[in-house]
Coordinates of C-alpha atoms and ligand atoms in Angstrom, one line a residue:
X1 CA -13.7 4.3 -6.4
X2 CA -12.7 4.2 -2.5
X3 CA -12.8 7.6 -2.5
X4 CA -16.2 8.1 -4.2
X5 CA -18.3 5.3 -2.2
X6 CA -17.5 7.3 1.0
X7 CA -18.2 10.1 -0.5
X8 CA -21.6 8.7 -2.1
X9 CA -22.7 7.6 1.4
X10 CA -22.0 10.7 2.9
X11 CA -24.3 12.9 0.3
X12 CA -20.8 14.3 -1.0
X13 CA -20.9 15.0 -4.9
X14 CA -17.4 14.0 -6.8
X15 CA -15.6 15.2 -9.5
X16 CA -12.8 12.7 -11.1
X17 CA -9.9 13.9 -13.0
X18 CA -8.1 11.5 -15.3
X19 CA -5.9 11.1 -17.9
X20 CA -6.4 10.7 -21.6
X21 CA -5.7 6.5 -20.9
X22 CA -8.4 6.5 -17.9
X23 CA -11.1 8.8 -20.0
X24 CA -13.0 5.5 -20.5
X25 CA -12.3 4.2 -16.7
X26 CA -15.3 3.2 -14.6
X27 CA -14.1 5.8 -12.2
X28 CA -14.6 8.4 -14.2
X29 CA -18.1 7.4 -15.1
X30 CA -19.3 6.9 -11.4
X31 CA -18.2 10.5 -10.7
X32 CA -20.8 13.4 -11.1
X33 CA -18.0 15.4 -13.0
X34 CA -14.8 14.0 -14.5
X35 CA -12.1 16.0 -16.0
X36 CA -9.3 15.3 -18.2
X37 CA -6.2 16.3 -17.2
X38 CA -3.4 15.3 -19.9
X39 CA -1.8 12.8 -22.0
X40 CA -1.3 9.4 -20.4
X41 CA 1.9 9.5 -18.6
X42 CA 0.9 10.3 -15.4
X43 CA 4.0 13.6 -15.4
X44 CA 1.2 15.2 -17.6
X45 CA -1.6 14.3 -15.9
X46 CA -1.8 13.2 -12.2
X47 CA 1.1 14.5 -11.6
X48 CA 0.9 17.8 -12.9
X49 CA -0.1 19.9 -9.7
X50 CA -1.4 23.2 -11.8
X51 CA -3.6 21.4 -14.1
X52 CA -5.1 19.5 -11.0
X53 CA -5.4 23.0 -9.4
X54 CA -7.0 24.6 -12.1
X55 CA -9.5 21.6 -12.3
X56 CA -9.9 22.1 -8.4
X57 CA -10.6 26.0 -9.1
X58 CA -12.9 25.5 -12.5
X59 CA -15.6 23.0 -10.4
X60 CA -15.7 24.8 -7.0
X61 CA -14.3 21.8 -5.5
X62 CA -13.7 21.8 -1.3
X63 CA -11.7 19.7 -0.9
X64 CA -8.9 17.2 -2.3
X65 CA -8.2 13.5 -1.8
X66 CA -5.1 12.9 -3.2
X67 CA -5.5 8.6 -3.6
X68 CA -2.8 6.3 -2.4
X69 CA -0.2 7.2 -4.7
X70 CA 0.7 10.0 -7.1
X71 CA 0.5 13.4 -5.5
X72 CA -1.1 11.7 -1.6
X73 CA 2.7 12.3 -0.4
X74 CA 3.9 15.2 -2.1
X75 CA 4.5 18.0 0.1
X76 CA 4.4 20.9 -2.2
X77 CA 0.6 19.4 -3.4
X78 CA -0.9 19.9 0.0
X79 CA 1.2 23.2 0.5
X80 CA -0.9 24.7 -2.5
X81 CA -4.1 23.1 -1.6
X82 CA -3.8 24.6 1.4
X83 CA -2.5 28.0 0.1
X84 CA -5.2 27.8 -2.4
X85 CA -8.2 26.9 0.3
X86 CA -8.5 24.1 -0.7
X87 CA -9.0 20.9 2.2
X88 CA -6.0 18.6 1.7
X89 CA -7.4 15.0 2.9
X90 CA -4.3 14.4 4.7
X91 CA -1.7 15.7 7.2
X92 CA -0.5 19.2 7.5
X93 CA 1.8 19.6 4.6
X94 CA 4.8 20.2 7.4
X95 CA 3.9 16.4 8.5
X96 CA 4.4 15.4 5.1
X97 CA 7.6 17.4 4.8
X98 CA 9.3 16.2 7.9
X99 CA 8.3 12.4 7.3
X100 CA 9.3 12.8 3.6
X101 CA 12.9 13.1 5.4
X102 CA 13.7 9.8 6.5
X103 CA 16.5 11.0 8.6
X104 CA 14.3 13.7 10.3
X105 CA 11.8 11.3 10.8
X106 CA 13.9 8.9 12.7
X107 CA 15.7 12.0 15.0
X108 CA 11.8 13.5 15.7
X109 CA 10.9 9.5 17.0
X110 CA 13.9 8.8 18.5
X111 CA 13.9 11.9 21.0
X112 CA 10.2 10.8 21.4
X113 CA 11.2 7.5 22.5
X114 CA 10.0 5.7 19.3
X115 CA 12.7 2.5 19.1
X116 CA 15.0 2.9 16.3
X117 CA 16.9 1.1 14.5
X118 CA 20.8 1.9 15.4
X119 CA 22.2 4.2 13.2
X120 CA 23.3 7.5 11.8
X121 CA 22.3 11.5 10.8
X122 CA 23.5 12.6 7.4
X123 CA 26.9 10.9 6.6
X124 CA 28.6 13.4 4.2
X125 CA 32.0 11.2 3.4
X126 CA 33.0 7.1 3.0
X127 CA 35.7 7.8 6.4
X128 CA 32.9 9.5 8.7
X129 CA 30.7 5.9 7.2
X130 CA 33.5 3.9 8.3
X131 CA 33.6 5.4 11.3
X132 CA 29.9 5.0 12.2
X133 CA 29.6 1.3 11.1
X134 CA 32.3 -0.1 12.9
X135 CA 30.2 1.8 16.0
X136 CA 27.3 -0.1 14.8
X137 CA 28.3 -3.3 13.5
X138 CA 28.0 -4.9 10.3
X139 CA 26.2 -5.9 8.1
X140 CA 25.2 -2.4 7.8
X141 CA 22.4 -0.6 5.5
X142 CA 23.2 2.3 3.3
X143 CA 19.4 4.3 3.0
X144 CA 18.6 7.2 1.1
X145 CA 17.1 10.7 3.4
X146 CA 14.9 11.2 0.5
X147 CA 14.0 7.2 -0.4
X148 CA 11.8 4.9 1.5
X149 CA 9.6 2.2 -0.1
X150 CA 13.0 0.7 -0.2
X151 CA 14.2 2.7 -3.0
X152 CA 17.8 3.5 -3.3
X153 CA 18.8 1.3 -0.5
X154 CA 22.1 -1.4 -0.6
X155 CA 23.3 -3.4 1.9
X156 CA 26.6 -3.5 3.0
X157 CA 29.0 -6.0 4.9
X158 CA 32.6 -5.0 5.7
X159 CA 34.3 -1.7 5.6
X160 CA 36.2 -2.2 2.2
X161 CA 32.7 -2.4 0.4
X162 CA 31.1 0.6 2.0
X163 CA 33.7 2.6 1.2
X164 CA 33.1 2.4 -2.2
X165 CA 29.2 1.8 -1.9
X166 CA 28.6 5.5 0.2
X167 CA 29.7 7.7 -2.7
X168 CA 28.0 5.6 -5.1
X169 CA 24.5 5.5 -3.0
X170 CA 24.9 9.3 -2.7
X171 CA 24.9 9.8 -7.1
X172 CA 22.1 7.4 -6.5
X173 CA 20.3 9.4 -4.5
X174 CA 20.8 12.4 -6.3
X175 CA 19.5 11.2 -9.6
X176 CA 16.5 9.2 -8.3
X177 CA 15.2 12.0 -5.6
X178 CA 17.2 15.0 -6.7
X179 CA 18.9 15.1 -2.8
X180 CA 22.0 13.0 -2.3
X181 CA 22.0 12.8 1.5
X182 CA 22.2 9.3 2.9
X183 CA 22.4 7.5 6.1
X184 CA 23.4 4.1 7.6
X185 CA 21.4 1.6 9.8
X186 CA 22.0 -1.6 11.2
X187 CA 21.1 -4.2 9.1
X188 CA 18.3 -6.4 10.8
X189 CA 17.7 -9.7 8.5
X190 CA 14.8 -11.3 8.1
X191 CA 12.6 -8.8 9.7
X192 CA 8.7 -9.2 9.7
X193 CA 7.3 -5.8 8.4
X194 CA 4.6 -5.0 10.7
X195 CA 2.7 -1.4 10.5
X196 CA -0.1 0.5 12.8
X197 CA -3.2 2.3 11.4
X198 CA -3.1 5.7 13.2
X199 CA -6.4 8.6 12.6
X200 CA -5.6 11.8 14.5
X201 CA -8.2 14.7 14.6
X202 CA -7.4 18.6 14.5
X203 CA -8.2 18.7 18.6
X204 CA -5.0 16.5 19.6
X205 CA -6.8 12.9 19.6
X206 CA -4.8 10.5 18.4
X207 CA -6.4 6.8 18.0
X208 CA -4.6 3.8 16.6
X209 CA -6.4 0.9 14.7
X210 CA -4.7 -2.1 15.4
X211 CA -1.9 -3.8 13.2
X212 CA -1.0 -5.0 9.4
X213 CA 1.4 -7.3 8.8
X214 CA 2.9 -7.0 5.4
X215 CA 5.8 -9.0 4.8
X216 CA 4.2 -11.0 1.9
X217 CA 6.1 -8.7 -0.8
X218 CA 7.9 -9.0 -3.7
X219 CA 10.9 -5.7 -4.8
X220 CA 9.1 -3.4 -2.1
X221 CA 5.4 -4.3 -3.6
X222 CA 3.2 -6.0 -0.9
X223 CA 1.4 -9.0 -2.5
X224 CA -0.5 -10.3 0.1
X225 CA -1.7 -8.8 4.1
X226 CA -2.8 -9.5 6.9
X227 CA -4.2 -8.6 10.1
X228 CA -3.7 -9.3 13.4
X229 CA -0.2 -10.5 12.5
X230 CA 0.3 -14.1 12.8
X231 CA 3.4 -13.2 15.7
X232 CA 1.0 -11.0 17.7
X233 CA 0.6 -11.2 21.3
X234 CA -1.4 -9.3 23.6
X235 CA 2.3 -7.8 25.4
X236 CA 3.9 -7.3 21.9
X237 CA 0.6 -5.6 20.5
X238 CA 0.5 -2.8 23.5
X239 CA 4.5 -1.9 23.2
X240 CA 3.8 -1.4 19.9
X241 CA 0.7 0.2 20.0
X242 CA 2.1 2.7 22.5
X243 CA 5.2 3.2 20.2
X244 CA 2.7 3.8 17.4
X245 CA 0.7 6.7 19.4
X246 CA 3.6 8.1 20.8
X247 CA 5.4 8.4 17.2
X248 CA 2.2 10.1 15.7
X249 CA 1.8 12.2 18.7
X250 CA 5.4 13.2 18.2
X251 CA 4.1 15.1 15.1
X252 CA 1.1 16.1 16.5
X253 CA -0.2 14.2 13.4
X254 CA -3.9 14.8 11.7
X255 CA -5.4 12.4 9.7
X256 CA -4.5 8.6 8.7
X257 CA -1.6 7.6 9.0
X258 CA 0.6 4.7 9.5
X259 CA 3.4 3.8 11.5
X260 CA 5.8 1.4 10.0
X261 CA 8.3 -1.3 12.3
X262 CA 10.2 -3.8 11.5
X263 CA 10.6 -6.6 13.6
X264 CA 12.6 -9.3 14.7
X265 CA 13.2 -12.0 17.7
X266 CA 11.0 -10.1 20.3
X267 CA 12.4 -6.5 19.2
X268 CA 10.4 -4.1 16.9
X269 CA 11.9 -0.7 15.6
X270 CA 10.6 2.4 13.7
X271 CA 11.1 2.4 9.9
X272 CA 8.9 5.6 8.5
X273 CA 5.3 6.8 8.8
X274 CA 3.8 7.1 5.8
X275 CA 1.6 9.8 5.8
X276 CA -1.5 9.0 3.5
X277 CA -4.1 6.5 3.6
X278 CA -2.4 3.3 2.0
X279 CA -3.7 0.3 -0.5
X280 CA -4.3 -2.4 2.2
X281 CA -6.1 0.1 4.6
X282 CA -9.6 -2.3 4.0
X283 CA -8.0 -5.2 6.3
X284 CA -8.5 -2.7 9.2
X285 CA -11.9 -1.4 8.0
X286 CA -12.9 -5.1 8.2
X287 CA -11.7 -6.2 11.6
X288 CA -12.6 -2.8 13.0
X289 CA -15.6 -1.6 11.4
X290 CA -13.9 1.9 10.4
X291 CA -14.8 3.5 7.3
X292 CA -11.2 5.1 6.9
X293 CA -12.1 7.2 4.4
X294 CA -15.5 8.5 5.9
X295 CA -12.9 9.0 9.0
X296 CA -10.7 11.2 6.5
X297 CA -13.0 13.1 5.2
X298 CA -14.7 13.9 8.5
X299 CA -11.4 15.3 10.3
X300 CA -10.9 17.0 6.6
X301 CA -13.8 19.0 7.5
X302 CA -13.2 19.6 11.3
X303 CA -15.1 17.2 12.7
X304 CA -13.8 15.4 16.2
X305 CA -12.8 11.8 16.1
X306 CA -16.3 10.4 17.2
X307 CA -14.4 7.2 18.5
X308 CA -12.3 6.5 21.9
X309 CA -9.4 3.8 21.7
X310 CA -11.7 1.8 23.9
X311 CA -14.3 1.5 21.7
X312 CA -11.6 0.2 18.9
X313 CA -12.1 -3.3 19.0
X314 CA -10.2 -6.1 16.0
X315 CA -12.5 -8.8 15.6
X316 CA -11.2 -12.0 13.9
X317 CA -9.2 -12.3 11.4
X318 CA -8.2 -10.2 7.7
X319 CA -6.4 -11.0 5.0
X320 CA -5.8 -8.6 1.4
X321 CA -4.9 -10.5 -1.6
X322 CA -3.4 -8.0 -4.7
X323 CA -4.7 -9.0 -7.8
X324 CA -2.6 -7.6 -10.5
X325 CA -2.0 -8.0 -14.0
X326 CA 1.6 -9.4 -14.1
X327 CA 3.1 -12.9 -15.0
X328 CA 4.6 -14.3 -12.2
X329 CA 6.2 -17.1 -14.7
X330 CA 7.8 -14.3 -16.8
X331 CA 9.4 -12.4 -14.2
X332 CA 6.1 -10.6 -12.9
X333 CA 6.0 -8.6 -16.0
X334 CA 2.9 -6.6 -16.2
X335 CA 0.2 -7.7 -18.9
X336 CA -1.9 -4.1 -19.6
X337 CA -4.5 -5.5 -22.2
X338 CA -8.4 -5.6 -22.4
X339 CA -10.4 -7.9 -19.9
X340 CA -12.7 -10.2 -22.1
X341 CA -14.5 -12.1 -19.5
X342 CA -15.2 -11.1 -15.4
X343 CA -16.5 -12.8 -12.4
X344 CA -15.3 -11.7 -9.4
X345 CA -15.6 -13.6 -6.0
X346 CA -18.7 -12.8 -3.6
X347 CA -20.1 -14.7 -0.6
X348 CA -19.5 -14.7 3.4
X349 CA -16.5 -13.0 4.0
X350 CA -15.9 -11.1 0.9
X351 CA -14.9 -8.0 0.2
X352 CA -13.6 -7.0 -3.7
X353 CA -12.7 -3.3 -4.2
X354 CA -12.0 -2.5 -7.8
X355 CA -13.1 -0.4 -10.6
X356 CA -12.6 -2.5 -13.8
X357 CA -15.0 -4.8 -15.4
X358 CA -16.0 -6.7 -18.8
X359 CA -13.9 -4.6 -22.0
X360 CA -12.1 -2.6 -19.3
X361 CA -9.0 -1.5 -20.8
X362 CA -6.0 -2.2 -18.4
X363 CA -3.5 0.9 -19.5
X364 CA 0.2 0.1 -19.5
X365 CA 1.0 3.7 -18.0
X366 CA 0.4 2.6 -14.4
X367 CA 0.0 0.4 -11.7
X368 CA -0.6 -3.0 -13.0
X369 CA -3.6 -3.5 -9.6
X370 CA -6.7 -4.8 -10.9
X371 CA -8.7 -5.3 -7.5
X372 CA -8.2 -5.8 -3.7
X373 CA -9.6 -9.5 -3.0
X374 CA -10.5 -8.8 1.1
X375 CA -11.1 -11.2 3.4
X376 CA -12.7 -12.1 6.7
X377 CA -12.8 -14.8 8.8
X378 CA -13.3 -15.5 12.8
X379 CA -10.1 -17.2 13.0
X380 CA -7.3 -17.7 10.5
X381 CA -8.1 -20.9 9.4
X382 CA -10.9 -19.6 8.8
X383 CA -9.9 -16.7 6.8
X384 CA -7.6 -18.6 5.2
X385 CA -10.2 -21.4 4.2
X386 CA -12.4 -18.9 2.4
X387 CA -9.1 -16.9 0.6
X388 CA -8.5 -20.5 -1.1
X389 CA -12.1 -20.8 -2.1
X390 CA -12.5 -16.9 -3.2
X391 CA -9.0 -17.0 -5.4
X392 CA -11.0 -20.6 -6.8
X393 CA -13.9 -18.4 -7.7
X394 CA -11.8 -15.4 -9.4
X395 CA -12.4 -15.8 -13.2
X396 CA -10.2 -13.4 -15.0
X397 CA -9.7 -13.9 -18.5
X398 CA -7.9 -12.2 -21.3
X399 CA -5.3 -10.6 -19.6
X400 CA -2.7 -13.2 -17.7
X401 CA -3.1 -12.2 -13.8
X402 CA -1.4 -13.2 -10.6
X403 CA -4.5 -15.2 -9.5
X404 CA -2.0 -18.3 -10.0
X405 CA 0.6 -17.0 -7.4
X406 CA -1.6 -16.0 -5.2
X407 CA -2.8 -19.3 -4.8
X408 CA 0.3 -20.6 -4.5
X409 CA 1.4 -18.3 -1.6
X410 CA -1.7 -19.3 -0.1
X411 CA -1.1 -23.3 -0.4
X412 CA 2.6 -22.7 1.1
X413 CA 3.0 -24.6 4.6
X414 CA 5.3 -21.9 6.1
X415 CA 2.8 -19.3 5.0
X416 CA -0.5 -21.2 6.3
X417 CA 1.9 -21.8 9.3
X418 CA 2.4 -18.0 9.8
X419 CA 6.1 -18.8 9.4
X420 CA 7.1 -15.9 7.2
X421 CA 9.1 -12.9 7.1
X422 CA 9.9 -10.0 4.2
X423 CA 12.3 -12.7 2.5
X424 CA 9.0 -15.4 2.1
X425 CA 8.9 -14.3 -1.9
X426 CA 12.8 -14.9 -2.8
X427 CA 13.0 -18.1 -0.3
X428 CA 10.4 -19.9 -1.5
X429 CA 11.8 -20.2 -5.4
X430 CA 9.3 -23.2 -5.7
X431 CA 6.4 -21.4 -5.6
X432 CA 6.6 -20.8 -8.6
X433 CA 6.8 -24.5 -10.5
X434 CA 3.2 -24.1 -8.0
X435 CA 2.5 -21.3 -10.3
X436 CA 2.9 -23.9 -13.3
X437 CA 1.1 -26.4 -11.7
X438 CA -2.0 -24.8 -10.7
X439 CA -2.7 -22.9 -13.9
X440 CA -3.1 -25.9 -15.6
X441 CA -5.3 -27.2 -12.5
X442 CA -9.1 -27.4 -12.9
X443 CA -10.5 -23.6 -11.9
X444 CA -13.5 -21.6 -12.3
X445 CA -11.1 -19.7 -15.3
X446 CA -10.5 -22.9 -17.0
X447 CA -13.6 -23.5 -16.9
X448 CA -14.5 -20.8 -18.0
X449 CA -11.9 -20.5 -21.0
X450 CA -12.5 -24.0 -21.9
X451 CA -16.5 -23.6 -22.6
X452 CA -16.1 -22.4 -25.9
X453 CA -17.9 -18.7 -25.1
X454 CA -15.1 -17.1 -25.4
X455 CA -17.0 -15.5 -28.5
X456 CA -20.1 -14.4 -26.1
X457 CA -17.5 -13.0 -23.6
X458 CA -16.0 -11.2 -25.9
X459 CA -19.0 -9.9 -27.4
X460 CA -20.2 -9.1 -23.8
X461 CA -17.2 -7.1 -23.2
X462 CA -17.4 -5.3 -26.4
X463 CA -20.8 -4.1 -25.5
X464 CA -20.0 -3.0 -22.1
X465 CA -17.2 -1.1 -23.2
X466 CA -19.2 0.5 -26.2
X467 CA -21.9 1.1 -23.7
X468 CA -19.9 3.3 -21.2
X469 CA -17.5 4.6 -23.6
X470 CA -20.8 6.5 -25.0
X471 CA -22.1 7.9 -21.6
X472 CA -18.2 8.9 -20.7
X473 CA -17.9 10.6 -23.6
X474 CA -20.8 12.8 -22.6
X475 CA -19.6 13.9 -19.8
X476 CA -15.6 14.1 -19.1
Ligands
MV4_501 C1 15.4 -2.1 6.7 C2 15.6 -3.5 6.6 C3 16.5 -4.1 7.5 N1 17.2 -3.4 8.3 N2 16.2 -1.4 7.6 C4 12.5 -1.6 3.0 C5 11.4 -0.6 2.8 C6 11.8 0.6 3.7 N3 10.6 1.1 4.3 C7 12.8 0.0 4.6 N4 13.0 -1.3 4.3 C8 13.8 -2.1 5.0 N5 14.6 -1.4 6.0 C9 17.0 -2.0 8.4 N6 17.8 -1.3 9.2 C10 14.8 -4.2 5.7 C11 13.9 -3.5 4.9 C12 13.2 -4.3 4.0 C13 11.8 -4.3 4.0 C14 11.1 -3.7 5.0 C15 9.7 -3.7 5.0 C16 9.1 -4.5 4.0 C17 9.8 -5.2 3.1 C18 11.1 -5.1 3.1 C19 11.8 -5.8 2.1 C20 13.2 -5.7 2.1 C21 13.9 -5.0 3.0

């Protein structure tokens, strides 16, 4: 949908592919053309590179944008777009490549100048990771080449456990990304995960967009962002800045991208760059006034960067709340299941960027994000004011959400107080007796649930879906 209302605004026809699970997807109905691709699971579908190909070939299409997940860091995707001449909306497939390593990555930023985090190149045995951590000092962090997102990673804090934990990361490795290589970093706790927006253009201009801070997360899945980052000072925001542009320069990178650091007590260091446009990309579009993706497609097609890093101004203050369908009092399971009744949040400050609605069908194949809840204030108090008010507003019902959690992240002193870091989540074990507490609070969805129309929202929802069920099946 992100993809399509940039392209909608820019006179650019669509084409959607989808799986059998998403045939009846609003997506797939705003598109001109929609494809299906496969059965559900997305290794037959949006994963599956030739079928995606041959749907690229079949509708004459230009150009690619591979989305925030699936395929949008896959090397060998945009290496056969572009052998296929077909625009991949992204880096160079050899960016992708060489950030894809996460040991490559940190030599290319280290010799740039990029801070990194002390560590180590491949470590082949447990004595050679012995050796190395008693150089860097414990606690240590064992990290797979291949990982990232956090995946495959294990902390470590005297020698006796590492030398059992190296051998048993590398198997790790090998069966999650098919590489076994792995490498140690200091361990920094209680780091604040702060990344840069980066858009580079196929003439050597390289821009950044200011900072997100995402620390808000929960197993590697951000929950809530923010931007500026509550830390921020004008000193701290140009040393980063600079590291940002010199990192992306480093790889002479095209496109959107973002430079990941973790910091801590005055001292930020390079984690990855992650080479695609990512999920909470809308808190820059708001503070900037960027249309990302317009940006994307624009440098896709060989257009110059029409901005200067002058003119790239943050105004106030952004915060991105993901809604999801998971049950935060039952161990953040997901809840796939139909939405029965809808009313999303609207108003000054507002921003709500999702594709379901009344009868939409939430598939259990996938992600479990409904919509991205986006907002703006001058300050942020006042952001924050009107984040309270919006998640009040949110009326989801028929599928259990994390509309509840949300708020309670959002009540938190040490969160309104910008006191946080990527431990908030796991710290704050109350927050979830909030959770208790506020779903039985008085709110828009009680409301809502309690006035007995449950039989008109249902009915409702049971029309929509009939309704565009019949116009998808006409066309994808
Ligand atoms: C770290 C770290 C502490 N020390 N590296 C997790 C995701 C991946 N990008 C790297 N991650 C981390 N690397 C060192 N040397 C802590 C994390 C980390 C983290 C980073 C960003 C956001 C959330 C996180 C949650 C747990 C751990």
């Amino acid at each position: 949908m992100r993809v399509m209302r940039a392209c909608k605004e820019l006179g650019i026809p669509t084409v959607a592919v989808c799986s059998e699970a998403d045939r009846k997807a609003f997506f797939a109905l705003y598109a001109d053309e929609a494809y299906v691709l496969g059965p559900s699971p997305a290794r037959e579908s949006y994963l599956n590179v030739d079928k995606i190909i041959n749907v690229a070939r079949t509708c004459g299409a230009d150009a690619i944008h591979p989305g925030y997940g699936f395929l949008a860091e896959n090397a060998d995707f945009a290496r056969r777009c572009e052998r296929e001449g077909i625009h991949f909306i992204g880096p160079r497939s050899e960016t992708i490549e060489a950030m894809g390593s996460k040991i490559k990555a940190r030599e290319i930023m280290a010799r740039a100048g990029v801070p990194t985090v002390p560590g180590t190149g491949a470590i082949e045995n447990p004595l050679e990771a012995a050796d190395a951590a008693k150089e860097i000092g414990y606690p240590v962090l064992i990290k797979a080449s291949a990982g990232g997102g956090g995946i495959g990673m294990r902390v470590v804090e005297d020698r006796r456990e590492l030398m059992h934990a190296i051998e048993h990361a590398q198997s790790t490795a090998q069966s999650a990304f098919g590489e076994p290589t792995v490498y140690i970093e200091k361990y920094v706790r209680h780091p604040r995960h702060i990344e840069f927006q980066v858009l580079g253009d196929d003439y050597g201009k390289i821009i950044h967009l200011g900072e997100r801070e995402c620390s808000i997360q929960r197993r590697h899945q951000k929950v809530i962002e923010e931007s500026p980052s509550p830390i921020m000072t004008r000193e701290l925001k140009e040393r980063m800045a600079a590291a940002a542009l010199r990192a992306a320069r480093a790889v002479d990178y095209v496109n959107a991208g973002t430079v990941e650091f973790i910091y801590s007590e005055g001292n930020f260091y390079f984690l990855e760059m992650n080479t695609r446009l990512q999920v909470e990309h809308p808190i820059t579009e708001v503070l900037t006034g960027v249309d990302l993706v317009q940006a994307q497609l624009r440098i896709a097609a060989g257009e110059r960067l029409p901005y200067r890093q002058e003119e790239i101004q943050q105004h106030g203050w952004a915060l991105e709340c993901r809604v999801c369908a998971e049950d935060a009092l039952n161990n953040f399971t997901p809840t796939p299941g139909t939405i029965r009744g809808y009313r999303s949040p609207g108003g000054i400050g507002i921003r709500v960027d999702s594709g379901v609605h009344m009868g939409y069908v939430i598939p259990p194949y996938y992600d479990s994000l409904i919509s991205k809840l986006v907002i703006y204030g001058r300050d942020r108090k006042e952001a924050l004011e009107r984040t309270r008010r919006a998640l009040f507003e949110y009326v989801i019902l028929g599928v259990v959400t994390n509309l509840p959690f949300l708020k309670a992240v959002v009540e938190n002193e040490d969160f309104q107080r910008g006191d946080y870091s990527t431990h908030f989540i796991e710290e704050h074990p109350e927050l979830l007796a909030d959770v208790e507490r506020i779903s039985k609070e008085r709110s828009l969805g009680g409301i809502f649930a309690a006035l007995k129309s449950n039989q008109a929202i249902a009915a409702i929802s049971a029309a929509v879906s009939a309704y565009l069920a019949e116009e998808n099946a006409q066309k994808v």
